[in-house]
PDB file of C-alpha atoms in Angstrom:
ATOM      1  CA  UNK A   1     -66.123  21.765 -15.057  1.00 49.00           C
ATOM      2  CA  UNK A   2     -64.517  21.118 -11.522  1.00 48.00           C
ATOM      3  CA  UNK A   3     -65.232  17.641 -10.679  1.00 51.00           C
ATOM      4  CA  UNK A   4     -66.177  16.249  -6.666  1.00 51.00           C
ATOM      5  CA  UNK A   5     -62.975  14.617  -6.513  1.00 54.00           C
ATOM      6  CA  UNK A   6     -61.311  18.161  -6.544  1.00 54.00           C
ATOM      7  CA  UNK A   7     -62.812  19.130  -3.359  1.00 55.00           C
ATOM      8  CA  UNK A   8     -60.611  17.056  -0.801  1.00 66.00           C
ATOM      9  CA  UNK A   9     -57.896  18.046  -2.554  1.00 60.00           C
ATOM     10  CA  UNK A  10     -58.668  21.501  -2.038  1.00 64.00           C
ATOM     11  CA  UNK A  11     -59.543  21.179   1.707  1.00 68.00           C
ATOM     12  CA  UNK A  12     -56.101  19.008   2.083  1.00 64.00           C
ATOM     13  CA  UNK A  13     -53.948  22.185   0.446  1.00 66.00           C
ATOM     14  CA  UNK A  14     -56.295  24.493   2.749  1.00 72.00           C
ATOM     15  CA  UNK A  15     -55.739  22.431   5.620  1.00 73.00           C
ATOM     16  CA  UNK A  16     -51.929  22.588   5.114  1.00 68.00           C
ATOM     17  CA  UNK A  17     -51.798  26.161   4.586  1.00 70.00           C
ATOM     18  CA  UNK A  18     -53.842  26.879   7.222  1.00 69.00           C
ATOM     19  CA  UNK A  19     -51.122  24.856   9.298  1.00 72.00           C
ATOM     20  CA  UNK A  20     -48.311  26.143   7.794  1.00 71.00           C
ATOM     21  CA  UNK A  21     -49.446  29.616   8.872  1.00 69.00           C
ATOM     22  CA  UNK A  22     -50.495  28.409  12.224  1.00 68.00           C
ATOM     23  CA  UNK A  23     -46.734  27.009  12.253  1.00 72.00           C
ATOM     24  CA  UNK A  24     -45.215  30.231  11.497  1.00 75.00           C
ATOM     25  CA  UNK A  25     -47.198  32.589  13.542  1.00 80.00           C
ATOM     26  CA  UNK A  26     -47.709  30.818  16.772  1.00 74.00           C
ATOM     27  CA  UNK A  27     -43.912  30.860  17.336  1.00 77.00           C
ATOM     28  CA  UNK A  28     -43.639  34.662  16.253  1.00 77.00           C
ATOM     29  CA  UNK A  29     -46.200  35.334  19.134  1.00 81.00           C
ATOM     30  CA  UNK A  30     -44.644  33.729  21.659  1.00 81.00           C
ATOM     31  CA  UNK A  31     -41.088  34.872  20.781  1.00 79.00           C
ATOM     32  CA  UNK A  32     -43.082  38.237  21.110  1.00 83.00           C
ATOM     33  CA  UNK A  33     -44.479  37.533  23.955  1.00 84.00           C
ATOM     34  CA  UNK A  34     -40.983  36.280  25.584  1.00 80.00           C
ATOM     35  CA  UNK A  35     -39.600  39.331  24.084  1.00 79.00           C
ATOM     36  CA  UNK A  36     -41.539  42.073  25.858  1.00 80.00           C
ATOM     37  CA  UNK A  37     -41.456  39.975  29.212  1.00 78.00           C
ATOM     38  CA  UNK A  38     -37.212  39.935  28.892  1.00 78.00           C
ATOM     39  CA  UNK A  39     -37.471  43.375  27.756  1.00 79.00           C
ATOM     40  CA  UNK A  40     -39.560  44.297  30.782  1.00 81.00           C
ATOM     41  CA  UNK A  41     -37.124  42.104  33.176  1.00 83.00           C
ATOM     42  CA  UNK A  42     -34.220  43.225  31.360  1.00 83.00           C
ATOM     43  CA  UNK A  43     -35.909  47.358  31.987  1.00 82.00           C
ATOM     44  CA  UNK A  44     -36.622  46.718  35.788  1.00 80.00           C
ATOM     45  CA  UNK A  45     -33.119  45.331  36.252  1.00 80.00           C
ATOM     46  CA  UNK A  46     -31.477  48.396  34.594  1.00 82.00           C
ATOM     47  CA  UNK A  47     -33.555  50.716  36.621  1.00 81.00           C
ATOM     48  CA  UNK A  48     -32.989  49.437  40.016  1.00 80.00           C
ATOM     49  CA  UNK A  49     -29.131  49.233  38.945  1.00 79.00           C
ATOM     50  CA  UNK A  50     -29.240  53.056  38.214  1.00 81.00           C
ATOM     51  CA  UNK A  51     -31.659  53.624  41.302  1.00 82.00           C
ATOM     52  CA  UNK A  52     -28.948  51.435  43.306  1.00 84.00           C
ATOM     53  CA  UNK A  53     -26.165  53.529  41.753  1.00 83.00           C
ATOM     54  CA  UNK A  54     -27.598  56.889  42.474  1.00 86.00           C
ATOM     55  CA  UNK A  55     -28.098  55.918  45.819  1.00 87.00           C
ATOM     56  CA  UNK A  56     -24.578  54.489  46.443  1.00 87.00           C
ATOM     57  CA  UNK A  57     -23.712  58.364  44.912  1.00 85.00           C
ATOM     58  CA  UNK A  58     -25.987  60.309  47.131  1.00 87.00           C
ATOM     59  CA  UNK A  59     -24.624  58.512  50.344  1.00 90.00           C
ATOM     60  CA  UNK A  60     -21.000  59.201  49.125  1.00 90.00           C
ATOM     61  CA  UNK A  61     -22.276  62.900  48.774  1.00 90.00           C
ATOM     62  CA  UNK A  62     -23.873  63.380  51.933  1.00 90.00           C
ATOM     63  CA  UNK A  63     -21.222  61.362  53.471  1.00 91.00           C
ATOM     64  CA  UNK A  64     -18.833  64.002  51.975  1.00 91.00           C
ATOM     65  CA  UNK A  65     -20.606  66.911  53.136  1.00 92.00           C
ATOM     66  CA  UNK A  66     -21.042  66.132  56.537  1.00 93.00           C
ATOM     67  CA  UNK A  67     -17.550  65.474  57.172  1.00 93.00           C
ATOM     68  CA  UNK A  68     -17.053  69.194  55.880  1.00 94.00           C
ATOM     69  CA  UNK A  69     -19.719  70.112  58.390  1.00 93.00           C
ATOM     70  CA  UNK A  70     -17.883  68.831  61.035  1.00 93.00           C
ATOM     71  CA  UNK A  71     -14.561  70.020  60.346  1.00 94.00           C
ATOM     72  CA  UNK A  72     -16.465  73.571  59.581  1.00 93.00           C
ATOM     73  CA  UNK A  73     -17.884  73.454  63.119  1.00 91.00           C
ATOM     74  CA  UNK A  74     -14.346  72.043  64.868  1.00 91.00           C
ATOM     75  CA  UNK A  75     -12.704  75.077  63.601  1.00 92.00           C
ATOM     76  CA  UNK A  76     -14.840  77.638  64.703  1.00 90.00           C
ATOM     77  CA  UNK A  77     -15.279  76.331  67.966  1.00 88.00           C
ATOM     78  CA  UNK A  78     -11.494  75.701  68.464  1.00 90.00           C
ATOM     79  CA  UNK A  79     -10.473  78.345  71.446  1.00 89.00           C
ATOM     80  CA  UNK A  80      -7.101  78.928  69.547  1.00 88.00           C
ATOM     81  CA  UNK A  81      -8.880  80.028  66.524  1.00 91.00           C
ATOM     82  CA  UNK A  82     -11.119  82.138  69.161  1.00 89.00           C
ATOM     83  CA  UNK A  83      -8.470  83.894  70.744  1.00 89.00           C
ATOM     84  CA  UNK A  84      -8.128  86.211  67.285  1.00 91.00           C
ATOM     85  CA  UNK A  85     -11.391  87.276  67.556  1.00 87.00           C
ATOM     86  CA  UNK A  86     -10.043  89.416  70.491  1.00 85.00           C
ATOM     87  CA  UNK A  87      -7.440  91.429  67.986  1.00 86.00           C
ATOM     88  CA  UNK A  88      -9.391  94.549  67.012  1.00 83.00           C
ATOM     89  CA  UNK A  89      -6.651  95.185  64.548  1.00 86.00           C
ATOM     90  CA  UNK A  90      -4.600  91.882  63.712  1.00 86.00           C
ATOM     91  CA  UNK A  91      -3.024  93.043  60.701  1.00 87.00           C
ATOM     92  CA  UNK A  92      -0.824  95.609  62.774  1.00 85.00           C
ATOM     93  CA  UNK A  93       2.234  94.752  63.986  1.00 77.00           C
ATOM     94  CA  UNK A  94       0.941  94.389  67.371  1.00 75.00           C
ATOM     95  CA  UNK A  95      -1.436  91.496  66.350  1.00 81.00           C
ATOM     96  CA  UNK A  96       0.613  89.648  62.912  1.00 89.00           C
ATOM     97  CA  UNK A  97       1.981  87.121  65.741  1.00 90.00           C
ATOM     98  CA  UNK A  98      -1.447  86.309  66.631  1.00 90.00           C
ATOM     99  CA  UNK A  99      -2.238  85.790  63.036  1.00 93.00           C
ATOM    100  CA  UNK A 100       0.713  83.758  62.648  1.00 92.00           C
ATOM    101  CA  UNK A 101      -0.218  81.279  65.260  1.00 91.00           C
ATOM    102  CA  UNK A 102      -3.864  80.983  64.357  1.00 93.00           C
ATOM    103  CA  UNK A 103      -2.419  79.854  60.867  1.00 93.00           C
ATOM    104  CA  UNK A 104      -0.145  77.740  62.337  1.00 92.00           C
ATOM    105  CA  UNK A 105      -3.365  76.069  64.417  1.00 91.00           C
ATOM    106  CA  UNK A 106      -5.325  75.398  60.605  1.00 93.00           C
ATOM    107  CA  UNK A 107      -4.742  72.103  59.371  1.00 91.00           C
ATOM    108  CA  UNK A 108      -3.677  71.416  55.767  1.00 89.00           C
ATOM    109  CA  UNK A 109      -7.623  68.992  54.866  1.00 90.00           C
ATOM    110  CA  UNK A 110      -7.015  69.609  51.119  1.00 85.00           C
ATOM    111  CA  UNK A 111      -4.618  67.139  51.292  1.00 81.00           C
ATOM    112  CA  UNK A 112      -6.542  64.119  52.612  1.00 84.00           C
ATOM    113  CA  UNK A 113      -9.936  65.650  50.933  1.00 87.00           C
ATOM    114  CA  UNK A 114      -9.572  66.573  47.204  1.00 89.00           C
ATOM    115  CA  UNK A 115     -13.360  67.493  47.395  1.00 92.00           C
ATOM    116  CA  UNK A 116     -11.684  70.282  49.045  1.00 94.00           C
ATOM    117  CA  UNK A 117     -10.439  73.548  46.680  1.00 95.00           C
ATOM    118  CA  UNK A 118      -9.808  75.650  49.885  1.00 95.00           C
ATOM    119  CA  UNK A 119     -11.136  76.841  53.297  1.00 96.00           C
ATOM    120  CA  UNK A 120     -11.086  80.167  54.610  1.00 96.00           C
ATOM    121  CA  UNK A 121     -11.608  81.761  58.350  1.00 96.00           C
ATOM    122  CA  UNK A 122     -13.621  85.295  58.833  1.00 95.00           C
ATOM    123  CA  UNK A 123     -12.917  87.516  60.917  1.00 94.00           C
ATOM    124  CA  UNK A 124     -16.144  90.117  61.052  1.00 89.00           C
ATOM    125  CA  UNK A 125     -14.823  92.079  64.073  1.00 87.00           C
ATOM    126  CA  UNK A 126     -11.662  92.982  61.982  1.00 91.00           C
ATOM    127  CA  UNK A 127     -12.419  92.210  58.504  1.00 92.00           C
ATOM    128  CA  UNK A 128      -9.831  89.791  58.335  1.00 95.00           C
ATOM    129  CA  UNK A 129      -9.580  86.576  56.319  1.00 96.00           C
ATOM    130  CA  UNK A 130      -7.220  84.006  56.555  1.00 95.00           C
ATOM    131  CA  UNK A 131      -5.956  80.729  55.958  1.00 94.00           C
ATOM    132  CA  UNK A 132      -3.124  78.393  56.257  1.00 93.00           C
ATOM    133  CA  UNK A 133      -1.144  80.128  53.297  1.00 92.00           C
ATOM    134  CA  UNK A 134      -2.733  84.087  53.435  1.00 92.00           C
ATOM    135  CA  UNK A 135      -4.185  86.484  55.619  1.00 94.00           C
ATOM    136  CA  UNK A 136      -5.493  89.591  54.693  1.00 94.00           C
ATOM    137  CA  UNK A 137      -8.779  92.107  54.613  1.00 94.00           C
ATOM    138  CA  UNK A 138     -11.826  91.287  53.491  1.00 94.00           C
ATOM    139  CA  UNK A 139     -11.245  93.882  50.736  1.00 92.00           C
ATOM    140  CA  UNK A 140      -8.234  92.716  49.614  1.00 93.00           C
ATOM    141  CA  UNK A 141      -9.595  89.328  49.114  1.00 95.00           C
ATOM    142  CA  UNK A 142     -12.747  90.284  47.408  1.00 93.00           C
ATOM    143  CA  UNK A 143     -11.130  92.715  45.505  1.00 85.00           C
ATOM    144  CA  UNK A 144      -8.028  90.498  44.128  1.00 89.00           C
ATOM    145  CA  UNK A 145      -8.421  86.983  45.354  1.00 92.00           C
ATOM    146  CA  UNK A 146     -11.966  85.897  44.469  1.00 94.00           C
ATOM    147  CA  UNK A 147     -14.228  87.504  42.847  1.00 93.00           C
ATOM    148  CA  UNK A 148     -17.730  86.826  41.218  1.00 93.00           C
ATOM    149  CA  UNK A 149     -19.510  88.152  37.956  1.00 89.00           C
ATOM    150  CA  UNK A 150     -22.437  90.311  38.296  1.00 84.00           C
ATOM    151  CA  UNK A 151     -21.402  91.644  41.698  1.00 91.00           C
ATOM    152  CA  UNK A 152     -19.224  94.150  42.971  1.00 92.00           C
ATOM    153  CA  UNK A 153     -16.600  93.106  45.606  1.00 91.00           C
ATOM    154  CA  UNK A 154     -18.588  94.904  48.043  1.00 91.00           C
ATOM    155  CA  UNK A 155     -21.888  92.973  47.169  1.00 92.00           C
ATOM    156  CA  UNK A 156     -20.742  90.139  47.056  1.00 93.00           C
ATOM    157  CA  UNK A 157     -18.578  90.018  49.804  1.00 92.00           C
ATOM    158  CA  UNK A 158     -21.960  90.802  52.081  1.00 90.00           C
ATOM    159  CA  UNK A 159     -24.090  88.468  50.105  1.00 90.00           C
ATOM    160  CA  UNK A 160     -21.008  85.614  50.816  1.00 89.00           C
ATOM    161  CA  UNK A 161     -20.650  86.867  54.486  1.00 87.00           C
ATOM    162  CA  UNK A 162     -23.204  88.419  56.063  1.00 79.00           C
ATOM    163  CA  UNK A 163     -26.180  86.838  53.890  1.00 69.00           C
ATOM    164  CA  UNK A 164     -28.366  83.741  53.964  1.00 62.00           C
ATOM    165  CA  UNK A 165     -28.313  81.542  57.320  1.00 70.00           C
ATOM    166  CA  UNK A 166     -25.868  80.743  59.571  1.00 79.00           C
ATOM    167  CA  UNK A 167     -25.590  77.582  58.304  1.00 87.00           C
ATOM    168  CA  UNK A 168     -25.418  77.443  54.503  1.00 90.00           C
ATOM    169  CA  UNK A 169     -24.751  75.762  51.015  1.00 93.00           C
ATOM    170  CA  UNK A 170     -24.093  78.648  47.846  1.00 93.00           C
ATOM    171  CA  UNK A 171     -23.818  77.444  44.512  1.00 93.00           C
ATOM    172  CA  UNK A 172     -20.900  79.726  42.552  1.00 93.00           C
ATOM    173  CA  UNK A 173     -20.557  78.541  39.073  1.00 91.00           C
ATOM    174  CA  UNK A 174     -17.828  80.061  37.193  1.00 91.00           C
ATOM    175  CA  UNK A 175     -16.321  81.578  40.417  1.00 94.00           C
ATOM    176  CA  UNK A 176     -12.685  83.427  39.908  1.00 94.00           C
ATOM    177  CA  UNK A 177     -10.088  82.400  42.073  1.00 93.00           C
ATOM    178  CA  UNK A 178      -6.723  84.132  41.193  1.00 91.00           C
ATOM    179  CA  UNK A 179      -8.563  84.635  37.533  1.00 91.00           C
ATOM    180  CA  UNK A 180      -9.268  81.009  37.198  1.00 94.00           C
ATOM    181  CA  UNK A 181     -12.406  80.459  37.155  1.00 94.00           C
ATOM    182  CA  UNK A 182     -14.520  77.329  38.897  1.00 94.00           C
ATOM    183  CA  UNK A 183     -17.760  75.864  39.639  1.00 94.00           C
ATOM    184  CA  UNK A 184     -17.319  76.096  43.342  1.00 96.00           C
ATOM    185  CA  UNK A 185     -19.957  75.066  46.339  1.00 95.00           C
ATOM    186  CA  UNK A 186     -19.310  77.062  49.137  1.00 95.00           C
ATOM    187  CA  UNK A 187     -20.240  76.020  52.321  1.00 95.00           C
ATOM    188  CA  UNK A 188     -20.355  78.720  54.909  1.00 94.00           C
ATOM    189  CA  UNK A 189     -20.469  77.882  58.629  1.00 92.00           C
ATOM    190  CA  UNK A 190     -20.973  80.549  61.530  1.00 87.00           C
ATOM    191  CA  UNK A 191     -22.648  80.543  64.984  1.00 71.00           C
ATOM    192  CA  UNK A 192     -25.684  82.527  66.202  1.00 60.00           C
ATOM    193  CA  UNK A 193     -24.401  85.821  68.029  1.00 55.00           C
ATOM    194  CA  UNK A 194     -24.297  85.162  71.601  1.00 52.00           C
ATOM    195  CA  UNK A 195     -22.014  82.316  70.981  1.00 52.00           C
ATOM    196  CA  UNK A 196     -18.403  82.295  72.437  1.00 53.00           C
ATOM    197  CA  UNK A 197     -17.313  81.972  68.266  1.00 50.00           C
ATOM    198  CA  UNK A 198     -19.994  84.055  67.082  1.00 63.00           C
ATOM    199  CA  UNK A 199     -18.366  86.846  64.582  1.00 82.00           C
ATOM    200  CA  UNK A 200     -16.101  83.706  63.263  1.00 91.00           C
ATOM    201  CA  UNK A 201     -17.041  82.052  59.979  1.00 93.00           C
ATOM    202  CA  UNK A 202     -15.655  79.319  57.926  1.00 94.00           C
ATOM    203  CA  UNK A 203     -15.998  79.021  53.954  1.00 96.00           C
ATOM    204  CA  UNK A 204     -15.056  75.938  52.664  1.00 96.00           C
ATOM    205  CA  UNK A 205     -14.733  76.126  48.647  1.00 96.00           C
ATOM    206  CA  UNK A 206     -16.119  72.548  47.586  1.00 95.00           C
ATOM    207  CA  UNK A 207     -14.911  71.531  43.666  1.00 93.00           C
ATOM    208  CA  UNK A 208     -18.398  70.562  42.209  1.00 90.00           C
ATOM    209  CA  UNK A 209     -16.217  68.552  39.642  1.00 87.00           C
ATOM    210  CA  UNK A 210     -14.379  66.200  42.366  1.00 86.00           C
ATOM    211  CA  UNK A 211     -17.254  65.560  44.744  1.00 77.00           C
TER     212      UNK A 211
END
């Protein structure tokens, strides 16, 4: 038989259990709580640094590509890259001065932009192609230079040239230069016929991997 003098005994252990628990669990809740607040501060933080980060990136980028806009345009416009337009046939021995001096007029921007792989003048009048180091037709350099899988050099030559706008950005992943290949951006630059440089364009091979 439990006697009366049991009873305050056994609300004194449930009062100090009771408190013991309270002890334990109200500091688990609020290291909870103070857990998912840091957690949320600590997520917010990380997030704007990435936002911050990809924005710093996409200015560098654009930054980037509008400098190869501009040089692009300077070339084009240049009247000693112009006067070759007037060659019908430049690769004859009557024109390979003129082609020699238009080379000489191309600067060397690989060098101070490694973003840069190469750049490359068209002529459309003439079919020729040149740069600071080559100049030749636009078959030879579609046929031996660079060349693209899934396309022809014919095909792709027009789709490079004489396709999309004026103005224009073409991915080329896995694009063979000299048999090497490279994920290449190429950024091709012309002016609407009509123009004193229209029937020039520049393609500037961008290396995805260093810009």
């Amino acid at each position: 038989m439990v006697s009366q003098n049991d009873f305050p005994v056994k609300k004194f252990f449930r009062r100090l259990l009771l408190t013991n628990v309270l002890l334990f669990i109200v500091p688990v809740i609020i290291v909870i709580i103070m857990f998912n607040y840091s957690s949320s501060i600590i997520e917010e933080l990380t997030l704007n640094s990435h936002l911050s980060v990809l924005e710093q990136a996409k200015s560098i980028i654009e930054g980037k590509l509008e400098e190869i806009e501009n040089i692009a345009y300077q070339i084009i416009s240049n009247p000693e890259i112009q006067k070759l337009k007037r060659e019908d046939k430049p690769l004859h021995y009557t024109g390979i001065s003129s082609v020699l001096n238009t080379r000489k007029a191309l600067n060397y921007y690989q060098l101070t932009n490694d973003f840069i792989f190469d750049y490359f003048i068209v002529y459309e009048n003439s079919d020729l192609i040149l740069n600071q180091n080559i100049s030749c037709t636009l078959d030879n350099f579609f046929g031996d230079y660079i060349k693209y899988s899934g396309m022809s050099s014919v095909e792709f030559c027009d789709y490079l040239i004489r396709g999309n706008n004026a103005q224009d950005y073409i991915s080329l992943s896995g694009l063979s230069v000299r048999n090497v290949k490279h994920d290449i951006l190429v950024y091709k630059c012309s002016l609407p016929y009509g123009v004193n440089s229209s029937g020039i364009v520049a393609l500037f091979l961008i290396d995805i991997l260093q810009i």
